[in-house]
CSV table of C-alpha atoms in Angstrom, one decimal:
chain,number,residue,atom,x,y,z
A,77,MET,CA,-46.9,-15.7,62.7
A,78,ALA,CA,-44.3,-14.7,65.3
A,79,ALA,CA,-43.4,-16.3,68.6
A,80,SER,CA,-46.4,-18.6,68.5
A,81,SER,CA,-46.9,-22.2,69.4
A,82,PHE,CA,-49.4,-25.0,68.5
A,83,GLN,CA,-51.2,-23.2,65.8
A,84,THR,CA,-52.7,-24.6,62.6
A,85,ILE,CA,-52.9,-22.8,59.2
A,86,GLY,CA,-55.3,-24.6,56.9
A,87,GLY,CA,-56.1,-28.3,57.1
A,88,THR,CA,-56.7,-31.4,55.1
A,89,THR,CA,-60.5,-31.3,55.4
A,90,ASP,CA,-62.3,-30.0,52.3
A,91,GLY,CA,-62.6,-26.2,52.5
A,92,PHE,CA,-60.1,-25.8,55.4
A,93,GLY,CA,-57.2,-24.8,53.1
A,94,ASN,CA,-56.4,-21.1,52.5
A,95,LEU,CA,-55.6,-19.3,49.2
A,96,VAL,CA,-52.6,-17.2,50.0
A,97,THR,CA,-51.6,-15.1,47.1
A,98,ALA,CA,-50.3,-11.7,45.8
A,99,ASN,CA,-48.7,-10.7,49.1
A,100,THR,CA,-45.8,-8.3,48.9
A,101,THR,CA,-43.5,-10.3,51.2
A,102,ASP,CA,-43.9,-14.0,52.1
A,103,GLY,CA,-47.2,-15.9,51.6
A,104,ILE,CA,-46.9,-17.6,55.0
A,105,ALA,CA,-44.1,-16.6,57.4
A,106,LEU,CA,-43.3,-18.3,60.7
A,107,THR,CA,-40.7,-16.4,62.7
A,108,GLU,CA,-39.2,-15.5,66.1
A,109,GLN,CA,-39.0,-18.9,67.8
A,110,SER,CA,-42.4,-20.1,66.7
A,111,ARG,CA,-42.8,-23.8,67.3
A,112,SER,CA,-45.1,-26.7,66.6
A,113,ILE,CA,-47.0,-25.0,63.9
A,114,THR,CA,-48.9,-27.1,61.3
A,115,VAL,CA,-49.3,-25.8,57.7
A,116,GLN,CA,-51.6,-28.0,55.6
A,117,GLY,CA,-53.7,-28.0,52.5
A,118,ASN,CA,-53.0,-24.4,51.4
A,119,ASP,CA,-52.6,-23.0,47.9
A,120,VAL,CA,-49.7,-20.6,48.2
A,121,THR,CA,-49.1,-18.8,44.9
A,122,ALA,CA,-47.6,-15.7,43.4
A,123,ASN,CA,-46.3,-14.0,46.5
A,124,THR,CA,-43.4,-11.6,46.1
A,125,ARG,CA,-40.9,-13.4,48.2
A,126,HIS,CA,-41.1,-17.0,49.5
A,127,GLY,CA,-44.3,-19.0,49.4
A,128,ILE,CA,-43.7,-20.4,52.9
A,129,SER,CA,-40.9,-19.1,55.1
A,130,LEU,CA,-39.7,-20.7,58.3
A,131,ALA,CA,-37.1,-18.5,60.2
A,132,SER,CA,-36.1,-19.3,63.7
A,133,THR,CA,-38.9,-21.8,63.8
A,134,ASN,CA,-38.8,-25.3,65.4
A,135,ASP,CA,-40.9,-28.5,65.1
A,136,ALA,CA,-43.2,-27.2,62.4
A,137,MET,CA,-45.0,-29.5,60.1
A,138,VAL,CA,-45.5,-28.2,56.5
A,139,ASP,CA,-47.4,-31.1,55.1
A,140,GLY,CA,-50.7,-32.4,54.0
A,141,GLY,CA,-50.8,-31.2,50.5
A,142,ASN,CA,-49.8,-27.6,50.3
A,143,VAL,CA,-49.5,-26.4,46.7
A,144,VAL,CA,-46.7,-23.8,46.4
A,145,THR,CA,-46.2,-22.2,43.0
A,146,ALA,CA,-45.1,-19.1,41.2
A,147,ASN,CA,-43.6,-17.3,44.2
A,148,GLY,CA,-40.9,-14.7,43.6
A,149,VAL,CA,-38.1,-16.4,45.5
A,150,ASP,CA,-38.3,-19.9,47.0
A,151,GLY,CA,-41.3,-22.1,47.2
A,152,ILE,CA,-40.4,-23.1,50.8
A,153,ASN,CA,-37.5,-21.5,52.6
A,154,VAL,CA,-36.1,-22.7,56.0
A,155,SER,CA,-33.5,-20.4,57.6
A,156,ALA,CA,-32.1,-18.7,60.7
A,157,THR,CA,-31.3,-21.7,62.9
A,158,SER,CA,-34.7,-23.4,62.4
A,159,VAL,CA,-34.5,-27.0,63.6
A,160,ARG,CA,-36.6,-30.2,63.5
A,161,ASN,CA,-39.1,-29.1,60.9
A,162,ARG,CA,-40.8,-31.5,58.6
A,163,ILE,CA,-41.6,-30.6,55.0
A,164,SER,CA,-43.7,-33.5,53.6
A,165,GLY,CA,-46.2,-34.3,51.0
A,166,ASN,CA,-46.3,-30.9,49.2
A,167,THR,CA,-46.4,-29.9,45.5
A,168,ILE,CA,-43.7,-27.3,44.9
A,169,GLY,CA,-43.7,-25.8,41.4
A,170,ASP,CA,-45.3,-27.4,38.4
A,171,ALA,CA,-43.4,-28.8,35.4
A,172,SER,CA,-46.4,-28.7,33.2
A,173,ASP,CA,-46.6,-24.9,33.2
A,174,PRO,CA,-43.5,-22.8,33.2
A,175,GLY,CA,-45.3,-19.9,34.8
A,176,LEU,CA,-46.0,-22.0,38.0
A,177,GLY,CA,-42.4,-22.6,38.9
A,178,ASN,CA,-41.1,-20.7,41.9
A,179,LYS,CA,-38.6,-18.1,40.7
A,180,ARG,CA,-35.6,-19.3,42.6
A,181,ASP,CA,-35.5,-22.7,44.3
A,182,GLY,CA,-38.3,-25.1,45.1
A,183,ILE,CA,-37.0,-25.7,48.6
A,184,GLY,CA,-34.1,-23.8,50.3
A,185,LEU,CA,-32.4,-24.9,53.5
A,186,ALA,CA,-30.1,-22.1,54.6
A,187,ALA,CA,-27.8,-22.8,57.6
A,188,VAL,CA,-30.3,-25.0,59.5
A,189,THR,CA,-30.1,-28.3,61.3
A,190,GLY,CA,-32.1,-31.5,61.7
A,191,ASN,CA,-34.9,-30.9,59.2
A,192,LEU,CA,-36.6,-33.6,57.2
A,193,VAL,CA,-37.7,-33.1,53.6
A,194,THR,CA,-39.7,-36.1,52.4
A,195,ASN,CA,-42.3,-37.2,49.9
A,196,ASN,CA,-42.6,-33.8,48.0
A,197,VAL,CA,-43.0,-33.3,44.3
A,198,VAL,CA,-40.5,-30.5,43.4
A,199,ALA,CA,-40.7,-29.7,39.8
A,200,GLY,CA,-40.4,-26.9,37.3
A,201,ASN,CA,-38.7,-24.3,39.5
A,202,VAL,CA,-36.4,-21.8,37.9
A,203,ARG,CA,-33.2,-22.7,39.6
A,204,HIS,CA,-32.6,-25.8,41.9
A,205,GLY,CA,-35.2,-28.2,43.1
A,206,LEU,CA,-33.6,-28.2,46.5
A,207,LEU,CA,-30.6,-26.1,47.7
A,208,VAL,CA,-28.9,-26.7,51.0
A,209,SER,CA,-26.5,-23.9,51.7
A,210,ASN,CA,-24.4,-22.3,54.4
A,211,ALA,CA,-26.0,-18.9,54.2
A,212,VAL,CA,-24.6,-17.4,57.4
A,213,ALA,CA,-20.9,-16.8,57.9
A,214,GLY,CA,-19.4,-19.3,60.3
A,215,ALA,CA,-22.4,-21.6,60.3
A,216,ALA,CA,-23.1,-24.7,58.3
A,217,ALA,CA,-26.3,-26.7,57.8
A,218,ALA,CA,-26.0,-30.1,59.5
A,219,THR,CA,-27.9,-33.3,59.6
A,220,ASN,CA,-30.8,-32.5,57.3
A,221,VAL,CA,-32.3,-35.5,55.6
A,222,VAL,CA,-33.8,-35.5,52.1
A,223,GLN,CA,-35.7,-38.7,51.3
A,224,GLY,CA,-38.5,-39.9,49.0
A,225,ASN,CA,-38.9,-36.8,47.0
A,226,ARG,CA,-39.5,-36.4,43.2
A,227,LEU,CA,-37.1,-33.6,42.1
A,228,VAL,CA,-37.6,-33.2,38.4
A,229,SER,CA,-37.6,-30.7,35.5
A,230,ASN,CA,-36.0,-27.9,37.4
A,231,GLY,CA,-34.1,-25.2,35.6
A,232,GLN,CA,-30.7,-26.0,37.1
A,233,THR,CA,-30.1,-29.0,39.4
A,234,GLY,CA,-32.3,-31.4,41.2
A,235,VAL,CA,-30.3,-31.1,44.5
A,236,THR,CA,-27.4,-28.8,45.3
A,237,VAL,CA,-25.5,-28.9,48.6
A,238,LEU,CA,-23.0,-26.1,49.2
A,239,GLY,CA,-20.8,-25.3,52.2
A,240,SER,CA,-22.7,-27.8,54.4
A,241,ARG,CA,-21.9,-30.9,56.4
A,242,ASN,CA,-23.5,-34.2,57.3
A,243,GLN,CA,-26.4,-34.0,54.8
A,244,VAL,CA,-28.2,-37.2,53.9
A,245,ILE,CA,-29.7,-37.3,50.4
A,246,GLY,CA,-31.7,-40.6,50.0
A,247,GLY,CA,-31.5,-43.8,51.9
A,248,THR,CA,-31.8,-47.6,51.5
A,249,GLY,CA,-35.1,-48.0,53.3
A,250,VAL,CA,-38.5,-48.4,51.7
A,251,ASP,CA,-39.5,-45.2,49.8
A,252,GLN,CA,-36.3,-43.3,50.9
A,253,ALA,CA,-34.9,-43.0,47.4
A,254,ASN,CA,-35.3,-39.6,45.7
A,255,VAL,CA,-36.2,-39.6,42.0
A,256,ILE,CA,-33.9,-36.9,40.5
A,257,GLY,CA,-34.4,-36.5,36.8
A,258,LEU,CA,-35.0,-34.2,33.8
A,259,ASN,CA,-33.3,-31.3,35.5
A,260,LYS,CA,-31.5,-29.0,33.0
A,261,ALA,CA,-28.1,-29.2,34.7
A,262,ASP,CA,-26.8,-31.9,37.0
A,263,GLY,CA,-28.9,-34.2,39.1
A,264,VAL,CA,-27.0,-33.7,42.3
A,265,VAL,CA,-24.1,-31.3,43.1
A,266,VAL,CA,-22.0,-31.5,46.2
A,267,GLY,CA,-19.6,-28.6,46.5
A,268,GLY,CA,-18.5,-25.4,48.2
A,269,LEU,CA,-16.4,-27.1,50.8
A,270,SER,CA,-19.2,-29.4,51.9
A,271,SER,CA,-18.1,-32.3,54.1
A,272,SER,CA,-19.5,-35.8,55.0
A,273,VAL,CA,-22.5,-35.6,52.6
A,274,VAL,CA,-24.1,-39.0,51.8
A,275,VAL,CA,-25.9,-39.5,48.5
A,276,LEU,CA,-27.4,-43.0,48.9
A,277,GLY,CA,-30.0,-45.2,47.2
A,278,ASN,CA,-31.4,-42.6,44.8
A,279,LEU,CA,-32.9,-43.0,41.3
A,280,ILE,CA,-30.9,-40.4,39.3
A,281,GLY,CA,-31.9,-40.1,35.7
A,282,THR,CA,-34.6,-42.8,36.0
A,283,ASP,CA,-37.4,-43.9,38.3
A,284,ALA,CA,-38.7,-47.2,39.7
A,285,THR,CA,-40.2,-48.2,36.3
A,286,GLY,CA,-36.8,-47.7,34.5
A,287,ALA,CA,-38.0,-44.6,32.5
A,288,ASP,CA,-35.4,-42.4,30.9
A,289,LEU,CA,-35.3,-39.3,33.0
A,290,GLY,CA,-31.7,-38.2,32.2
A,291,ASN,CA,-30.5,-34.9,33.6
A,292,GLY,CA,-28.9,-32.3,31.3
A,293,GLY,CA,-25.5,-32.6,33.0
A,294,ASP,CA,-23.9,-35.1,35.3
A,295,GLY,CA,-25.9,-37.5,37.4
A,296,VAL,CA,-23.7,-36.5,40.5
A,297,GLU,CA,-21.0,-33.9,40.5
A,298,VAL,CA,-18.6,-33.5,43.4
A,299,ASN,CA,-16.5,-30.3,43.4
A,300,SER,CA,-14.5,-28.9,46.3
A,301,ALA,CA,-16.0,-31.3,48.9
A,302,VAL,CA,-14.5,-33.6,51.5
A,303,GLY,CA,-15.6,-37.1,52.6
A,304,THR,CA,-18.6,-37.5,50.2
A,305,THR,CA,-20.2,-40.9,50.1
A,306,ILE,CA,-22.0,-41.9,46.9
A,307,ALA,CA,-23.5,-45.4,47.0
A,308,SER,CA,-26.3,-47.7,45.8
A,309,ASN,CA,-27.8,-45.1,43.4
């Protein structure tokens, strides 16, 4: 969908969701300054590239129970100066079946600003649960907020922030903590000359019940970063 506004793909009413599968590029692609698109209730699986791609897209809502599995790159990828998008309430990957993990990251934010990632289950993906990266020379992702997600059982880290600034991972409000556990490497990594990243109020290696969800490496690793705040985790 290119250069479009106020469109809906799927829906939360029974029977409104789409099965989007086996496409040779992305399952669902929003591009070219599309804005205010709603993507809800779809089963997006086994596409060659990303399951859902937002590129140069603003004010989209990817929420309402999309199930995004077994795609060839990221489950959901947000890139190319996309701003103010909300990714909420989705299931991205599946820890119970290795074949259903997305083949790179569950969610990728690449040089984008002001996006909210909340209340998703991101599990069983081949690499990171969520990667925030500066993918464009000279640009850095800024002011993205990641809260209230369950990022577990991914092949590398739960959350990695590279070359980015002013990211917020977690929070002290009700339901703002991310549960980050059972990932094969570190729970959270902040590196690649990132600056002013806040890791706050998360449950890392456990959950609200006190269960043992230890990650395979460090809980939080900071490497080649400046001004990182780690508190109340």
